[in-house]
Amino acid sequence: MIDEDPTAEERREAEALARATPDAPVDAQEVAALLGAVKAGELTAADRAAVWRRVQAGPARRPRWAWRVALAVPLAAALAMAVWLGRPGASAPTPSPALLTAQTDAARGHAEGRVALERQMRVFRKGFLASLETRYR
Amino acid sequence: VPPSPQIERDWVVRAKRGDERVLGEIYEAFASRLFAQVLLPRLGRRAAAEEALAETFRSALEQWPRYEDRGVSVYFWLARIATSKAMDMHREGARSGRALMSFETLLGPLRMGPEDPGGAAERADLLAVLRARVAEVLGKIHERYGRALRLRILEERTREDCAAALEVTVPTFDVVFLRALRAFRKAWEASA
């Protein structure tokens, strides 16, 4: 086996593995991961302390523009819905200040913000579905 | 040494009182084991396992006030969170085209897993066991294959360096490396 000429398929697999392309053979990649992990070794006290500092620092901060995007997308959707439903008998609820605040907090990575956002979105969805029901009933 | 049930009960009591230092103590007690036994085998790469460990404890910090003592080690709870974080990272890796590679399937009978918070984990450190098994299996495969694996993975040499050391072209080294990984797998599974 060691001196055998490689088949075309084997050459293709070897190249995919070398280039780490998505079609690289999984059986070989698993062995490489195992050997790499053994090489990487255990978590030392210094590594542990470094990871703990990351825990305490909180989630990685999003780019400054991220919260604007997070805010703009649902607002634009709400606005589009409001326009679409803005015919007699249809109305979409206006996002409440509490919802907007929760979106901002969630976009900044605050845990309480995510919880509050879920709560506020439930309220918003309820109002939104009610307005649709009124319009199309 | 894993914490005693009494220490774990004390953590829960202190947490209910709002003592925020508790999770730091839990981290010290279980971080290394979660890393070696849950995260590294599932994620393959050290950096990914460290990030997942941080994510696990960030979630634990948020969820800890609602933690309910079910009479089993806190380790079970943390291992569940860690497993979920590892799955999230696999999904994220697949989305971004930077797939992570688990080697869990290779652990087989060595697996100590999150299901054993104290027993097997105390008996032996998974990485130490793996290291010994890897050395043993490297000794069983063809010397040239063993050399290719040592050069490329354990010594982290470039493909060009490895090819030069084995006196072959780079494409030929790639084939030798692939065969070496498969030979290792075969020997590993045969000796399991």
Short mmCIF file of C-alpha atoms in Angstrom, two decimals:
data_model
loop_
_atom_site.label_atom_id
_atom_site.label_comp_id
_atom_site.label_asym_id
_atom_site.label_seq_id
_atom_site.Cartn_x
_atom_site.Cartn_y
_atom_site.Cartn_z
CA MET A 1 0.00 0.00 0.00
CA ILE A 2 2.70 2.47 0.96
CA ASP A 3 4.41 2.21 -2.44
CA GLU A 4 1.30 1.82 -4.53
CA ASP A 5 0.55 4.54 -7.04
CA PRO A 6 -2.37 6.63 -5.87
CA THR A 7 -5.64 6.41 -7.72
CA ALA A 8 -7.20 9.52 -9.22
CA GLU A 9 -9.75 9.49 -6.38
CA GLU A 10 -7.01 9.26 -3.77
CA ARG A 11 -5.17 12.20 -5.32
CA ARG A 12 -8.36 14.23 -5.32
CA GLU A 13 -9.00 13.39 -1.64
CA ALA A 14 -5.41 14.16 -0.67
CA GLU A 15 -5.61 17.56 -2.36
CA ALA A 16 -8.98 18.32 -0.75
CA LEU A 17 -7.52 17.43 2.64
CA ALA A 18 -4.44 19.59 2.05
CA ARG A 19 -6.59 22.54 1.03
CA ALA A 20 -9.19 21.85 3.72
CA THR A 21 -12.01 22.11 1.22
CA PRO A 22 -15.53 21.01 2.21
CA ASP A 23 -15.21 17.72 0.32
CA ALA A 24 -12.10 16.64 2.27
CA PRO A 25 -12.53 13.07 3.56
CA VAL A 26 -14.12 13.08 6.99
CA ASP A 27 -12.46 9.86 8.18
CA ALA A 28 -9.03 11.44 7.74
CA GLN A 29 -10.10 14.80 9.16
CA GLU A 30 -11.35 13.13 12.33
CA VAL A 31 -7.95 11.53 12.90
CA ALA A 32 -6.22 14.86 12.24
CA ALA A 33 -8.54 16.51 14.80
CA LEU A 34 -7.75 13.80 17.36
CA LEU A 35 -3.99 14.17 16.88
CA GLY A 36 -4.29 17.96 16.93
CA ALA A 37 -6.19 17.85 20.22
CA VAL A 38 -3.58 15.59 21.77
CA LYS A 39 -0.93 18.03 20.61
CA ALA A 40 -2.95 20.99 21.95
CA GLY A 41 -3.00 19.49 25.41
CA GLU A 42 -5.02 20.28 28.47
CA LEU A 43 -6.24 23.54 29.86
CA THR A 44 -3.52 24.91 32.12
CA ALA A 45 -4.22 27.15 35.11
CA ALA A 46 -3.21 30.17 33.01
CA ASP A 47 -5.54 29.11 30.16
CA ARG A 48 -8.34 28.60 32.65
CA ALA A 49 -7.82 32.06 34.10
CA ALA A 50 -7.77 33.62 30.61
CA VAL A 51 -11.06 31.96 29.65
CA TRP A 52 -12.63 33.05 32.95
CA ARG A 53 -11.68 36.65 32.18
CA ARG A 54 -13.50 36.28 28.85
CA VAL A 55 -16.53 34.95 30.70
CA GLN A 56 -16.55 37.93 33.01
CA ALA A 57 -16.01 40.38 30.15
CA GLY A 58 -19.32 39.18 28.67
CA PRO A 59 -20.13 38.34 25.07
CA ALA A 60 -18.00 39.74 22.27
CA ARG A 61 -19.19 43.28 21.53
CA ARG A 62 -20.98 43.75 18.28
CA PRO A 63 -19.87 46.44 15.85
CA ARG A 64 -21.28 49.89 16.62
CA TRP A 65 -23.56 49.72 13.59
CA ALA A 66 -25.06 46.36 14.58
CA TRP A 67 -27.63 47.79 16.97
CA ARG A 68 -28.79 50.26 14.34
CA VAL A 69 -29.32 47.42 11.89
CA ALA A 70 -31.05 45.34 14.55
CA LEU A 71 -33.32 48.29 15.25
CA ALA A 72 -33.88 49.31 11.63
CA VAL A 73 -34.93 45.91 10.27
CA PRO A 74 -37.98 45.32 12.50
CA LEU A 75 -38.90 49.00 12.27
CA ALA A 76 -38.78 48.91 8.48
CA ALA A 77 -40.86 45.73 8.51
CA ALA A 78 -43.38 47.32 10.86
CA LEU A 79 -43.51 50.44 8.69
CA ALA A 80 -44.03 48.38 5.53
CA MET A 81 -46.82 46.48 7.25
CA ALA A 82 -48.36 49.71 8.47
CA VAL A 83 -48.37 51.08 4.92
CA TRP A 84 -49.72 47.85 3.53
CA LEU A 85 -52.40 47.63 6.14
CA GLY A 86 -53.03 51.35 6.11
CA ARG A 87 -56.27 50.96 4.32
CA PRO A 88 -59.59 51.50 6.03
CA GLY A 89 -60.08 48.96 8.75
CA ALA A 90 -56.43 47.84 8.95
CA SER A 91 -53.82 49.09 11.37
CA ALA A 92 -50.52 47.66 12.61
CA PRO A 93 -49.58 48.44 16.18
CA THR A 94 -46.85 51.01 16.60
CA PRO A 95 -43.78 49.46 18.29
CA SER A 96 -43.86 50.57 21.89
CA PRO A 97 -40.96 52.49 23.47
CA ALA A 98 -40.41 49.43 25.69
CA LEU A 99 -39.97 47.24 22.59
CA LEU A 100 -37.51 49.66 21.03
CA THR A 101 -35.55 49.89 24.28
CA ALA A 102 -35.47 46.10 24.58
CA GLN A 103 -34.24 45.78 20.98
CA THR A 104 -31.47 48.25 21.66
CA ASP A 105 -30.45 46.45 24.85
CA ALA A 106 -30.53 43.05 23.14
CA ALA A 107 -28.46 44.37 20.24
CA ARG A 108 -25.90 45.54 22.78
CA GLY A 109 -25.70 42.01 24.15
CA HIS A 110 -27.45 42.60 27.49
CA ALA A 111 -28.97 39.38 28.82
CA GLU A 112 -31.92 41.21 30.39
CA GLY A 113 -32.45 42.92 27.04
CA ARG A 114 -32.93 39.59 25.30
CA VAL A 115 -35.47 38.46 27.89
CA ALA A 116 -37.28 41.80 27.71
CA LEU A 117 -37.20 41.70 23.89
CA GLU A 118 -38.86 38.29 23.86
CA ARG A 119 -41.55 39.56 26.20
CA GLN A 120 -42.13 42.76 24.23
CA MET A 121 -42.16 40.91 20.91
CA ARG A 122 -44.85 38.58 22.26
CA VAL A 123 -46.97 41.64 23.05
CA PHE A 124 -46.22 43.19 19.67
CA ARG A 125 -47.02 39.99 17.78
CA LYS A 126 -50.29 39.61 19.66
CA GLY A 127 -51.31 43.15 18.70
CA PHE A 128 -50.14 42.65 15.15
CA LEU A 129 -52.08 39.40 14.70
CA ALA A 130 -55.14 41.02 16.23
CA SER A 131 -54.95 43.85 13.68
CA LEU A 132 -54.70 41.31 10.85
CA GLU A 133 -57.68 39.47 12.22
CA THR A 134 -59.65 42.73 12.31
CA ARG A 135 -58.66 43.53 8.77
CA TYR A 136 -59.38 40.16 7.17
CA ARG A 137 -62.06 38.62 9.31
CA VAL B 1 -10.49 16.43 42.87
CA PRO B 2 -14.22 16.65 42.15
CA PRO B 3 -16.14 18.55 44.79
CA SER B 4 -18.04 16.56 47.38
CA PRO B 5 -21.86 16.50 47.33
CA GLN B 6 -21.76 18.67 50.47
CA ILE B 7 -19.72 21.34 48.70
CA GLU B 8 -22.13 21.27 45.77
CA ARG B 9 -25.13 21.64 48.11
CA ASP B 10 -23.37 24.56 49.73
CA TRP B 11 -22.93 26.20 46.29
CA VAL B 12 -26.66 25.98 45.65
CA VAL B 13 -27.49 27.46 49.05
CA ARG B 14 -25.03 30.31 48.55
CA ALA B 15 -26.32 30.95 45.04
CA LYS B 16 -29.87 31.30 46.37
CA ARG B 17 -28.52 33.90 48.78
CA GLY B 18 -27.09 35.79 45.79
CA ASP B 19 -23.42 34.96 46.39
CA GLU B 20 -21.87 35.72 43.00
CA ARG B 21 -18.52 34.13 43.82
CA VAL B 22 -20.05 30.67 43.62
CA LEU B 23 -19.84 30.33 39.87
CA GLY B 24 -16.13 31.16 39.97
CA GLU B 25 -15.62 28.23 42.32
CA ILE B 26 -17.72 25.98 40.07
CA TYR B 27 -15.66 27.11 37.09
CA GLU B 28 -12.43 26.19 38.87
CA ALA B 29 -13.87 22.79 39.78
CA PHE B 30 -15.21 21.80 36.36
CA ALA B 31 -13.68 23.94 33.57
CA SER B 32 -10.78 21.61 32.75
CA ARG B 33 -12.98 18.54 32.66
CA LEU B 34 -15.63 20.19 30.48
CA PHE B 35 -12.88 21.33 28.13
CA ALA B 36 -11.17 17.96 27.82
CA GLN B 37 -14.13 15.62 27.94
CA VAL B 38 -17.01 17.51 26.39
CA LEU B 39 -15.76 20.35 24.23
CA LEU B 40 -12.43 19.34 22.72
CA PRO B 41 -13.69 15.97 21.41
CA ARG B 42 -16.75 17.66 19.91
CA LEU B 43 -15.00 20.65 18.39
CA GLY B 44 -11.55 19.30 17.56
CA ARG B 45 -9.79 22.64 17.78
CA ARG B 46 -8.46 24.10 20.98
CA ALA B 47 -9.45 27.69 20.20
CA ALA B 48 -13.03 26.62 19.44
CA ALA B 49 -13.19 24.56 22.63
CA GLU B 50 -11.96 27.53 24.70
CA GLU B 51 -14.55 29.81 23.13
CA ALA B 52 -17.29 27.27 23.78
CA LEU B 53 -16.11 26.96 27.38
CA ALA B 54 -16.41 30.73 27.82
CA GLU B 55 -19.87 30.66 26.20
CA THR B 56 -20.90 27.81 28.48
CA PHE B 57 -20.08 29.77 31.60
CA ARG B 58 -21.58 32.99 30.21
CA SER B 59 -24.84 31.08 29.85
CA ALA B 60 -24.35 29.49 33.25
CA LEU B 61 -23.92 32.96 34.79
CA GLU B 62 -27.26 34.00 33.32
CA GLN B 63 -29.09 30.82 34.21
CA TRP B 64 -27.53 30.16 37.62
CA PRO B 65 -30.13 32.15 39.61
CA ARG B 66 -32.77 29.76 38.26
CA TYR B 67 -30.69 26.61 38.84
CA GLU B 68 -32.62 23.83 40.55
CA ASP B 69 -30.85 21.28 42.67
CA ARG B 70 -31.92 17.85 41.38
CA GLY B 71 -29.67 15.91 43.67
CA VAL B 72 -26.97 15.32 41.04
CA SER B 73 -23.73 17.13 40.36
CA VAL B 74 -23.80 20.60 38.83
CA TYR B 75 -21.43 19.05 36.26
CA PHE B 76 -24.39 17.41 34.47
CA TRP B 77 -26.04 20.77 34.03
CA LEU B 78 -22.85 22.40 32.77
CA ALA B 79 -22.13 19.50 30.41
CA ARG B 80 -25.59 19.90 28.89
CA ILE B 81 -24.98 23.60 28.29
CA ALA B 82 -21.50 22.85 26.90
CA THR B 83 -22.89 20.22 24.51
CA SER B 84 -25.45 22.70 23.26
CA LYS B 85 -22.77 25.38 22.77
CA ALA B 86 -20.65 22.91 20.80
CA MET B 87 -23.62 22.17 18.54
CA ASP B 88 -24.18 25.91 18.06
CA MET B 89 -20.54 26.29 17.01
CA HIS B 90 -20.86 23.44 14.51
CA ARG B 91 -23.91 25.12 13.00
CA GLU B 92 -22.11 28.47 12.88
CA GLY B 93 -19.04 26.79 11.34
CA ALA B 94 -21.20 25.15 8.67
CA ARG B 95 -22.86 28.50 7.87
CA SER B 96 -19.58 30.37 7.62
CA GLY B 97 -17.74 27.64 5.69
CA ARG B 98 -15.29 27.04 8.54
CA ALA B 99 -16.43 23.59 9.51
CA LEU B 100 -15.20 22.12 12.78
CA MET B 101 -14.30 18.46 13.03
CA SER B 102 -15.40 16.32 15.95
CA PHE B 103 -13.35 13.25 16.80
CA GLU B 104 -15.91 11.86 19.21
CA THR B 105 -16.50 8.79 17.07
CA LEU B 106 -12.89 7.77 17.59
CA LEU B 107 -13.12 7.79 21.35
CA GLY B 108 -15.33 4.70 21.53
CA PRO B 109 -14.53 2.71 24.63
CA LEU B 110 -12.28 5.48 25.95
CA ARG B 111 -15.28 7.75 26.25
CA MET B 112 -15.83 8.95 29.77
CA GLY B 113 -18.28 11.62 28.84
CA PRO B 114 -20.41 14.04 30.77
CA GLU B 115 -22.48 11.17 32.07
CA ASP B 116 -19.83 10.42 34.66
CA PRO B 117 -19.09 13.50 36.73
CA GLY B 118 -16.89 11.90 39.30
CA GLY B 119 -15.97 8.29 38.74
CA ALA B 120 -14.17 7.72 35.48
CA ALA B 121 -13.03 11.31 35.27
CA GLU B 122 -11.23 10.83 38.55
CA ARG B 123 -9.61 7.61 37.44
CA ALA B 124 -7.86 9.11 34.48
CA ASP B 125 -7.57 12.32 32.57
CA LEU B 126 -8.95 11.79 29.08
CA LEU B 127 -6.15 13.69 27.38
CA ALA B 128 -3.51 11.69 29.23
CA VAL B 129 -5.21 8.47 28.13
CA LEU B 130 -5.43 9.72 24.55
CA ARG B 131 -1.80 10.75 24.54
CA ALA B 132 -0.70 7.29 25.62
CA ARG B 133 -2.97 5.60 23.05
CA VAL B 134 -1.76 7.88 20.26
CA ALA B 135 1.87 7.08 21.06
CA GLU B 136 1.05 3.38 21.10
CA VAL B 137 -0.78 3.48 17.74
CA LEU B 138 1.89 5.63 16.11
CA GLY B 139 4.30 2.86 17.02
CA LYS B 140 2.14 0.29 15.23
CA ILE B 141 1.78 1.92 11.83
CA HIS B 142 4.43 2.04 9.10
CA GLU B 143 7.39 4.15 10.18
CA ARG B 144 7.01 6.47 7.18
CA TYR B 145 3.34 7.12 8.00
CA GLY B 146 4.17 7.73 11.64
CA ARG B 147 6.82 10.22 10.58
CA ALA B 148 4.41 12.02 8.24
CA LEU B 149 1.88 12.44 11.06
CA ARG B 150 4.47 13.58 13.57
CA LEU B 151 5.95 16.14 11.19
CA ARG B 152 2.68 17.57 9.93
CA ILE B 153 0.51 17.52 13.06
CA LEU B 154 2.60 17.09 16.16
CA GLU B 155 5.46 19.32 14.95
CA GLU B 156 3.16 21.53 12.84
CA ARG B 157 5.60 21.66 9.93
CA THR B 158 4.45 23.00 6.56
CA ARG B 159 3.56 20.58 3.77
CA GLU B 160 6.65 21.75 1.90
CA ASP B 161 8.88 21.02 4.92
CA CYS B 162 7.29 17.64 5.40
CA ALA B 163 7.71 16.77 1.72
CA ALA B 164 11.38 17.77 1.87
CA ALA B 165 11.94 15.71 5.02
CA LEU B 166 10.41 12.66 3.34
CA GLU B 167 12.22 13.45 0.07
CA VAL B 168 9.06 13.53 -2.04
CA THR B 169 7.10 16.17 -3.90
CA VAL B 170 4.35 18.08 -2.10
CA PRO B 171 1.50 16.30 -3.97
CA THR B 172 3.09 12.97 -3.10
CA PHE B 173 3.39 14.03 0.52
CA ASP B 174 -0.32 14.90 0.50
CA VAL B 175 -1.11 11.35 -0.57
CA VAL B 176 1.28 9.89 2.02
CA PHE B 177 -0.35 12.05 4.69
CA LEU B 178 -3.85 10.90 3.71
CA ARG B 179 -2.72 7.27 3.77
CA ALA B 180 -1.01 7.84 7.10
CA LEU B 181 -4.21 9.21 8.65
CA ARG B 182 -6.17 6.24 7.35
CA ALA B 183 -3.54 3.77 8.50
CA PHE B 184 -3.62 5.39 11.93
CA ARG B 185 -7.41 5.13 12.04
CA LYS B 186 -7.32 1.48 11.07
CA ALA B 187 -4.75 0.67 13.77
CA TRP B 188 -6.60 2.80 16.31
CA GLU B 189 -9.88 1.00 15.68
CA ALA B 190 -8.20 -2.40 15.64
CA SER B 191 -6.61 -1.81 19.04
CA ALA B 192 -9.74 -0.32 20.66
#
